Coordinates of C-alpha atoms in Angstrom, one line a residue:
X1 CA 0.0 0.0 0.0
X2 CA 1.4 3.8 -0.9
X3 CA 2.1 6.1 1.7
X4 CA -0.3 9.0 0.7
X5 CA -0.1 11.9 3.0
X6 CA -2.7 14.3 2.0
X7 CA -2.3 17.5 2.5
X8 CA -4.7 20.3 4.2
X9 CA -3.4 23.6 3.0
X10 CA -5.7 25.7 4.7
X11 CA -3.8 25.2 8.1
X12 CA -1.0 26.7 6.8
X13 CA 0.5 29.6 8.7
X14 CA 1.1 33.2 7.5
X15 CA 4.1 34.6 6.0
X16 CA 4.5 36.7 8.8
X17 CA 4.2 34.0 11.0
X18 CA 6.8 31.9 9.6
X19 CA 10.0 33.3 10.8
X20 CA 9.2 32.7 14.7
X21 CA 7.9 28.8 13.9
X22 CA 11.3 28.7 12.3
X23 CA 12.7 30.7 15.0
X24 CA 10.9 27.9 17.4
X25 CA 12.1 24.9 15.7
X26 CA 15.7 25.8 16.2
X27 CA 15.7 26.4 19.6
X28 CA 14.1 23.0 20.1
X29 CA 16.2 21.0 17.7
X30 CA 19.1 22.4 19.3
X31 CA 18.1 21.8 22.9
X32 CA 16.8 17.7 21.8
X33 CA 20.1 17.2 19.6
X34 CA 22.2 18.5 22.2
X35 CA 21.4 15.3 24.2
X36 CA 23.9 13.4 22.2
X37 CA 26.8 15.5 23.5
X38 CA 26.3 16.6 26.9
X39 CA 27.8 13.0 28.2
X40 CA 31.4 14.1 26.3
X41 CA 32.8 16.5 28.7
X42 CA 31.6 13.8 31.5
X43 CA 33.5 11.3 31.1
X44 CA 36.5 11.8 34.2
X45 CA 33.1 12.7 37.0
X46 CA 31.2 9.8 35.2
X47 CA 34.4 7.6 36.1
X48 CA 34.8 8.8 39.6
X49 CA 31.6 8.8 40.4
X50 CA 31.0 5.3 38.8
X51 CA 34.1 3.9 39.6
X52 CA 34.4 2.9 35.8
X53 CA 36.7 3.2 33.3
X54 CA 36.0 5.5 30.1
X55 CA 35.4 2.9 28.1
X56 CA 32.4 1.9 30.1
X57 CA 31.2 5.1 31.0
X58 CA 31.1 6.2 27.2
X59 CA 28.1 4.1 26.7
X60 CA 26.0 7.2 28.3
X61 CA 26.8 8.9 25.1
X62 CA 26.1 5.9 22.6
X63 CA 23.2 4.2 24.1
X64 CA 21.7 8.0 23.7
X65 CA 22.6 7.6 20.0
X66 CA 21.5 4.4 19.4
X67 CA 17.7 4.7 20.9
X68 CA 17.7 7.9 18.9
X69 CA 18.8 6.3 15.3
X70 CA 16.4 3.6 16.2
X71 CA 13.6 5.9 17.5
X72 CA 13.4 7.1 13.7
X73 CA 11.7 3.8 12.3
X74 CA 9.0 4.5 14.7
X75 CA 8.5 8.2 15.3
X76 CA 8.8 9.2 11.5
X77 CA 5.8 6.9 10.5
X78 CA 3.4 7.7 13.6
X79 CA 3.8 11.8 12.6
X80 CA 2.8 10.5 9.0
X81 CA -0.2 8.7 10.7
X82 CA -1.3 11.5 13.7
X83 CA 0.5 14.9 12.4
X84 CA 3.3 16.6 13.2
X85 CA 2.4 18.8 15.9
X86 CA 1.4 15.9 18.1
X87 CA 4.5 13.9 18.0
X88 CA 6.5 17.0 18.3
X89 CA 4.5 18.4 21.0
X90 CA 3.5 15.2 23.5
X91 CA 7.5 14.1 22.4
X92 CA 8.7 17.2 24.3
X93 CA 6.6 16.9 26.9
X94 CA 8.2 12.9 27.4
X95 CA 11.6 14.3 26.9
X96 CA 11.4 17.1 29.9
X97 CA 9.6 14.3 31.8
X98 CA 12.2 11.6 30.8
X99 CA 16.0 13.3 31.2
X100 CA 16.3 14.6 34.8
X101 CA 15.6 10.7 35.8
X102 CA 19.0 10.1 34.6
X103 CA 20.5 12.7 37.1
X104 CA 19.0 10.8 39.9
X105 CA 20.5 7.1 38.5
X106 CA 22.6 5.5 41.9
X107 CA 25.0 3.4 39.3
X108 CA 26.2 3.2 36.0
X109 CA 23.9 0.8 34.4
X110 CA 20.8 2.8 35.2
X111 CA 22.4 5.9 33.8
X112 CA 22.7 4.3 30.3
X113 CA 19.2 2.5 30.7
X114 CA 17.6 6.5 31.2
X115 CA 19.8 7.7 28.5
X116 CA 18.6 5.1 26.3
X117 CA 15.2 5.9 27.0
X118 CA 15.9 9.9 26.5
X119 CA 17.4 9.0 23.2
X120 CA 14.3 7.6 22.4
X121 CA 11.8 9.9 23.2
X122 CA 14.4 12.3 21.8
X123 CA 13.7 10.8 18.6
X124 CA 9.8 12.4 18.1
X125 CA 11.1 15.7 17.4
X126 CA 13.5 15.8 14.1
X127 CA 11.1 13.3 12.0
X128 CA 7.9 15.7 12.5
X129 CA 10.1 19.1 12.2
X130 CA 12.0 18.8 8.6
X131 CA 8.1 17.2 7.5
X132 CA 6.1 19.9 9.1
X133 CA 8.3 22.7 7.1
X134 CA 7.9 20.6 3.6
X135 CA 4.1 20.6 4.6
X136 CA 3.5 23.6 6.5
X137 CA 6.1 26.1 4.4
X138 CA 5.9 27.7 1.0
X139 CA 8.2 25.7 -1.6
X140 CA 9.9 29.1 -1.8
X141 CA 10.5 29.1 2.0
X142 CA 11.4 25.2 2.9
X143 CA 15.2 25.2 1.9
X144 CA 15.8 28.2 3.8
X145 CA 14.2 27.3 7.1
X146 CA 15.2 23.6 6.4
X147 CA 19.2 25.4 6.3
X148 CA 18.8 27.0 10.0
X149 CA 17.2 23.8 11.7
X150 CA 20.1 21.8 10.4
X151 CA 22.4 24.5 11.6
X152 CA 20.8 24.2 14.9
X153 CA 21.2 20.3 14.9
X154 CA 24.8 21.1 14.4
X155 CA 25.5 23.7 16.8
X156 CA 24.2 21.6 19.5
X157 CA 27.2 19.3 19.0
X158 CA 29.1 22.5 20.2
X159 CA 26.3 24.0 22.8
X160 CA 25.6 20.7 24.4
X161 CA 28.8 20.5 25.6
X162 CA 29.6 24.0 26.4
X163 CA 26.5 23.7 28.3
X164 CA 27.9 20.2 30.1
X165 CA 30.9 21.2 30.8
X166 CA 29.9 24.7 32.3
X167 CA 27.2 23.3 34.6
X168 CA 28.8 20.2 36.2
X169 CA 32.1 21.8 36.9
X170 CA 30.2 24.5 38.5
X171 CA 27.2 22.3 40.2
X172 CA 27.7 18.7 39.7
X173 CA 26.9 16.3 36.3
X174 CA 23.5 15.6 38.3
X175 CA 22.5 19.2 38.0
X176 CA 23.2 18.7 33.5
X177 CA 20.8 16.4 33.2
X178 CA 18.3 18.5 35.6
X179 CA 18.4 21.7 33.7
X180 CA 18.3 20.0 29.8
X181 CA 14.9 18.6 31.1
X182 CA 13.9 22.1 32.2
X183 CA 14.9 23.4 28.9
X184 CA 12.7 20.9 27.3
X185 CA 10.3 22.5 28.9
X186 CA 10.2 25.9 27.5
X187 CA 10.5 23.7 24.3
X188 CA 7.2 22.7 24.9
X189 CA 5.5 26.0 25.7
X190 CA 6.9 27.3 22.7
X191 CA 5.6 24.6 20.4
X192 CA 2.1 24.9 22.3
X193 CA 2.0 28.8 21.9
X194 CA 3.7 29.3 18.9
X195 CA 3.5 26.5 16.5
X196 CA 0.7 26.0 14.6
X197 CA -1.2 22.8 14.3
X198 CA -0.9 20.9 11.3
X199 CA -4.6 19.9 10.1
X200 CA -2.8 16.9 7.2
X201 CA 0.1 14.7 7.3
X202 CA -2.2 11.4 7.7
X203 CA -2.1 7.8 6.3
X204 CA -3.7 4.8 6.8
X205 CA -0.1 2.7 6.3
X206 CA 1.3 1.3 9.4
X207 CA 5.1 0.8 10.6
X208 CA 5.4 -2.6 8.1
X209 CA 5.1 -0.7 5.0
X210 CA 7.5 1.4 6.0
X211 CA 9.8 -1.2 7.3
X212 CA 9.1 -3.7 4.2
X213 CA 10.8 -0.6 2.1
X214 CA 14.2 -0.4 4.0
X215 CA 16.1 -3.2 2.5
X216 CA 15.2 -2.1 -0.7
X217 CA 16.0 1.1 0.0
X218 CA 19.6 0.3 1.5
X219 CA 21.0 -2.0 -1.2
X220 CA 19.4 0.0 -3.9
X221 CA 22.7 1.1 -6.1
X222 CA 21.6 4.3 -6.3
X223 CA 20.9 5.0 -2.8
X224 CA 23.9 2.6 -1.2
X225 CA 27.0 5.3 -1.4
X226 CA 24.7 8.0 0.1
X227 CA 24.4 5.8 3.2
X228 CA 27.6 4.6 3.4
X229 CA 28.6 8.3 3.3
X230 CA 26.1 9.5 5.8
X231 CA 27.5 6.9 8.2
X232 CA 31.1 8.8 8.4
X233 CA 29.7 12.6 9.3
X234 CA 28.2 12.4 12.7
X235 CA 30.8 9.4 13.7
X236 CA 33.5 11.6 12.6
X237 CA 32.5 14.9 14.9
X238 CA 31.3 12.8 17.9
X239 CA 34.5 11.1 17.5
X240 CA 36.8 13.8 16.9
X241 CA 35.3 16.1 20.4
X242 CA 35.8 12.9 22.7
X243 CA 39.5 12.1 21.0
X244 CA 39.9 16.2 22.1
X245 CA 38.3 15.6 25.6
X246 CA 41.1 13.3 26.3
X247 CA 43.9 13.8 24.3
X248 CA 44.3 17.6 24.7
X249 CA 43.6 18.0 28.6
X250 CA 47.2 15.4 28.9
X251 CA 50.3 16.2 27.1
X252 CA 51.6 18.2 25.5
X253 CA 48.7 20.4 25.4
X254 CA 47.8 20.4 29.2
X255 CA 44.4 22.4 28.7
X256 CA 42.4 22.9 32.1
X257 CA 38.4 22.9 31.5
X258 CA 38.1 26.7 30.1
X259 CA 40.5 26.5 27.6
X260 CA 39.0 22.8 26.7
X261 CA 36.0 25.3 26.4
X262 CA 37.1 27.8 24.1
X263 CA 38.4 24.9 21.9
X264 CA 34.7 23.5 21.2
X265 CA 33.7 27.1 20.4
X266 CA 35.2 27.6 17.9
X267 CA 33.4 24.9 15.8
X268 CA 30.9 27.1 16.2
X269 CA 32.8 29.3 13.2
X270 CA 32.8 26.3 10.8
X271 CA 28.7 25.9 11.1
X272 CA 28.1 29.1 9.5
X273 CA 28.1 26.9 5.9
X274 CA 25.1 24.9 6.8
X275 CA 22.5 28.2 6.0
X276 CA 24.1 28.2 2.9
X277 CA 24.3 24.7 1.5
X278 CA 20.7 25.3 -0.4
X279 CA 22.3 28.3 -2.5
X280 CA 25.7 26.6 -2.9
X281 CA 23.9 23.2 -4.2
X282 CA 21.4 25.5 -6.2
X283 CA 24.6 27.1 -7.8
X284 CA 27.0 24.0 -8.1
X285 CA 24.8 20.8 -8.2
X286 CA 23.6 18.7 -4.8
X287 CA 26.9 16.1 -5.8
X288 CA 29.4 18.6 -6.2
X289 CA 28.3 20.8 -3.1
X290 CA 29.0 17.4 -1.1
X291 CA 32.2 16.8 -2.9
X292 CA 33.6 20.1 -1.4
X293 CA 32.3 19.6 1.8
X294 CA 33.4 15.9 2.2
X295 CA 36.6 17.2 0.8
X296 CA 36.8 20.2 3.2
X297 CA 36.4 17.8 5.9
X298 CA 38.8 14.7 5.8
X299 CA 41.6 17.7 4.7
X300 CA 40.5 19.4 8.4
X301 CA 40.4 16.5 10.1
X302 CA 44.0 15.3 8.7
X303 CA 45.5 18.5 9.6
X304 CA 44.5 18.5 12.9
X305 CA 45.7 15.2 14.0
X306 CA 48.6 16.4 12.6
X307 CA 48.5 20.2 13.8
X308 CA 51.6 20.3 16.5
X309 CA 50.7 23.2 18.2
X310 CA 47.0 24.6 19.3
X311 CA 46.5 27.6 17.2
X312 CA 46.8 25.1 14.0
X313 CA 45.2 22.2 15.5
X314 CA 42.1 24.7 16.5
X315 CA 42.0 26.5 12.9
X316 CA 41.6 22.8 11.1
X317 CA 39.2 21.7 13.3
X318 CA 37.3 24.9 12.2
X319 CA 37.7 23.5 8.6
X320 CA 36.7 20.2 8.9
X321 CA 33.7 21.3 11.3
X322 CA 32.7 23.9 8.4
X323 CA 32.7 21.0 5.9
X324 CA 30.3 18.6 8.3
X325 CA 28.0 21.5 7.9
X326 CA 28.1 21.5 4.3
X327 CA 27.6 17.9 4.0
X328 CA 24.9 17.0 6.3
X329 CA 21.9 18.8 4.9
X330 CA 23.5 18.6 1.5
X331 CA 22.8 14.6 1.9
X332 CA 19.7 14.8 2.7
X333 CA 18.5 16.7 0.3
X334 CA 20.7 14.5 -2.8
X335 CA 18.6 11.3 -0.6
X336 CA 15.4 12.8 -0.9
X337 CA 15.9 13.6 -4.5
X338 CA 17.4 10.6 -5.4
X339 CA 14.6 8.5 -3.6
X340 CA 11.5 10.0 -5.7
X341 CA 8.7 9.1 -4.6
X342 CA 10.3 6.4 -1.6
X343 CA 11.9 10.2 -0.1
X344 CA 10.1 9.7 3.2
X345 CA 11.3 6.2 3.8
X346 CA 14.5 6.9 2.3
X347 CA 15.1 9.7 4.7
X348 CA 14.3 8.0 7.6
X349 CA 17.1 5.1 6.5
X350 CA 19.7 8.5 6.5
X351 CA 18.6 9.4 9.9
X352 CA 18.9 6.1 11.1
X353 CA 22.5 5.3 9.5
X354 CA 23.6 9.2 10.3
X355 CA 23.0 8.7 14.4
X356 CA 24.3 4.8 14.3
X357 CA 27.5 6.4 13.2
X358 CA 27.2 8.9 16.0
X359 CA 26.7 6.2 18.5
X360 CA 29.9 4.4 16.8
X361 CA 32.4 7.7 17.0
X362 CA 32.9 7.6 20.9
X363 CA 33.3 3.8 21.0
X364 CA 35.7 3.9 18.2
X365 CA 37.7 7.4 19.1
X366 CA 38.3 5.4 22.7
X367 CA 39.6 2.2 21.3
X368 CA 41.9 4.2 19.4
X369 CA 43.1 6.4 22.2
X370 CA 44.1 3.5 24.5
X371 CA 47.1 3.3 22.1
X372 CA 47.6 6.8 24.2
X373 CA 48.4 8.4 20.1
X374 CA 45.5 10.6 20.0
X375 CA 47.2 11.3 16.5
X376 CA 45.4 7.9 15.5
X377 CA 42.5 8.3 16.0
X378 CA 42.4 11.8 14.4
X379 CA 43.9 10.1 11.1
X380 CA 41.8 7.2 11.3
X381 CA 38.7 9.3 11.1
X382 CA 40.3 11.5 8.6
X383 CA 40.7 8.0 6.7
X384 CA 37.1 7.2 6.8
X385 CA 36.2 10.7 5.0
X386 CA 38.8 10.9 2.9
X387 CA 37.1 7.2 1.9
X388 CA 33.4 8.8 1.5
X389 CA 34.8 11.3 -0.6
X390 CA 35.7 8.5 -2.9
X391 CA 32.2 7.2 -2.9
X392 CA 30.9 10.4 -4.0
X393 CA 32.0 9.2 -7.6
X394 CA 29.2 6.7 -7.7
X395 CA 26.6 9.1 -6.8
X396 CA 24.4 9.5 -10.6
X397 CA 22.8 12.7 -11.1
X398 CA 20.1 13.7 -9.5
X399 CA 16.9 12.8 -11.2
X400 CA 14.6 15.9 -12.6
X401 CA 11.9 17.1 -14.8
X402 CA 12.8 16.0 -18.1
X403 CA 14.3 18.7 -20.7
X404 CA 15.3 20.7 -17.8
X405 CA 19.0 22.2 -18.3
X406 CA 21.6 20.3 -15.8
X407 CA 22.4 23.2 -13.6
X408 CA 18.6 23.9 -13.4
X409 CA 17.8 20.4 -12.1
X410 CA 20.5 20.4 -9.7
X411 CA 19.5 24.3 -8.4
X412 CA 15.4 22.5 -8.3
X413 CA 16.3 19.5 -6.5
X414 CA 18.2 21.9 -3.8

């Protein structure tokens, strides 16, 4: 059976409204995604206050990861059923309900079980956003306000642990996990005051026809190098911040918890490419605007695990950061084009493969630093997206209205 979502176009907001619902999805995608990274700065009070070794006490990071790729196959389809509103909105409410449980956990275990389970719940809110704008938004206004959610995905792997490391130096990890659910609370007041309600987005298809898709979907040839791409971006920037949160707080670096700050900050500078990518792939073509970001990114991340002193290691992590941001909602929009009319499911399989590699980056960057060459790791993941980059020549052009100039199908499928 087809997925139809029909479409009510009547509950679509004003112009003059849109702005502050984009405004509003930000915020909130930036205080859910930031989840995945306010373990990272953790991990020395999660040892001593677990008595466990970083390679245990990681798993608060990736089990958060792993419930949230997996949360995907199941929110995505129930916002296609019941609407987007709902799921964001009763999601939110589950999340602020959810993540100050795991500041109350007595043991190490627990902690991973409530992370889990906020990983989860975590996963209602990006699935219903990036639909509601293609529903809710003018064609002329979806890349744009598409641009600035993903940027706000992205900066949370920057503000989530700014916002980690500040509060449980100053009041104790407990206190993290605390405030995030507080935040998710003026997430939900905003969504219920200043988000419209969505009167479409239903079908009568349940979770099988979406699942009997996938396989499909993942070994299709056209579709296979995107998601063997997509599984090196989030696994190489989760991976790269814990490498730093080791590696450059011991020699020959020495950096106390404020400069460790000021470090992560400055990815912030490389992020300011993700607004753009729907005018770069509009001028240049969805599979050359990946290209350069894909390249921008393994040359970063090489030169900073090769970078000998800070200024230079902090500059190419700026780099390869800025070329994450290029990439990321780049791919999804080359997946969705390249899918027709499978782009829902299709997307879906990219979330899930995206966030299993961010679940993966922390495991990995922690085997590799046991060697005690933080170098290794760096040039490892630098391997991996130097290896994507490769894969990008298998990618066909994306498919468009017939008779339609090249650069105009590209710029349309942006």
């Amino acid at each position: 059976m087809s997925r139809v979502i029909h479409l009510q176009t009547e509950h679509q907001p004003s112009d003059a409204r849109l702005p502050l619902i984009t405004a509003i999805l930000v915020w909130c995608g930036l205080v859910v995604v930031s989840g995945i990274y306010i373990t990272l700065p953790m991990g020395a009070a999660l040892s001593a206050a677990f008595r466990a070794a970083e390679s245990e006490t990681v798993w608060a990071g990736s089990a958060f990861s792993l419930a949230y790729a997996l949360g995907f196959l199941v929110f995505g389809p129930l916002s296609d059923r019941y609407g987007r509103w709902p799921v964001m909105f009763f999601g939110m409410i589950a999340i602020a309900a959810v993540t100050p449980l795991a500041g109350l956990t007595p043991d190490l275990p627990s902690l991973i079980a409530c992370r889990a389970l906020q990983g989860l719940v975590s996963a209602t809110f990006a699935p219903a956003a990036m639909a509601y704008i293609v529903e809710m938004f003018p064609a002329g206004r979806r890349v744009t306000a598409t641009g600035f959610v993903t940027t706000g995905f992205l900066v949370s792997a920057v503000a989530g642990q700014l916002f980690s490391a500040a509060v449980s130096e100053s009041m104790g990890w407990h206190a993290v996990f605390h405030l995030h659910g507080a935040l998710a609370v003026t997430c939900a007041v905003l969504l219920f005051r200043g988000v419209p309600r969505d009167g479409g987005g239903r079908t009568n298809a349940g979770l099988l026809s979406l699942y009997r898709e996938l396989p499909g979907l993942l070994l299709s040839g056209t579709l296979l190098p995107c998601y063997l791409i997509s599984s090196t971006l989030l696994l190489s920037l989760v991976g790269m911040y814990a490498v730093f949160e080791s590696q450059l707080t011991g020699e020959p670096f020495g950096l106390a918890s404020h400069e460790l700050m000021r470090v992560r900050m400055a990815g912030l500078a490389g992020m300011a490419l993700s607004p753009l990518a729907g005018r770069l792939a509009a001028k240049f073509g969805l599979v050359r605007t990946l290209q350069t970001g894909l390249a921008l990114a393994a040359a970063g991340m090489a030169a900073t695990g090769l970078a000998s002193g800070l200024p230079a290691l902090v500059l190419m992590s700026v780099v390869y950061v800025a070329g994450i941001s290029l990439a990321i909602p780049t791919m999804i929009s080359l997946v969705g084009t390249l899918a027709g009319e499978k782009r829902g499911a299709a997307i879906t399989l990219y979330t899930l493969v995206l966030f299993i590699g961010a679940s993966a980056g922390p495991l990995i960057a922690v085997h590799l630093t046991r060697t005690g060459i933080g170098i290794a790791a760096l040039e490892a993941l630098a391997a991996l997206l130097f290896a994507a980059f490769g894969l990008t020549r298998l990618l066909g052009a994306p498919a468009a209205s017939p008779g339609m100039p090249r650069r105009n199908r590209d710029a349309e499928n942006a």
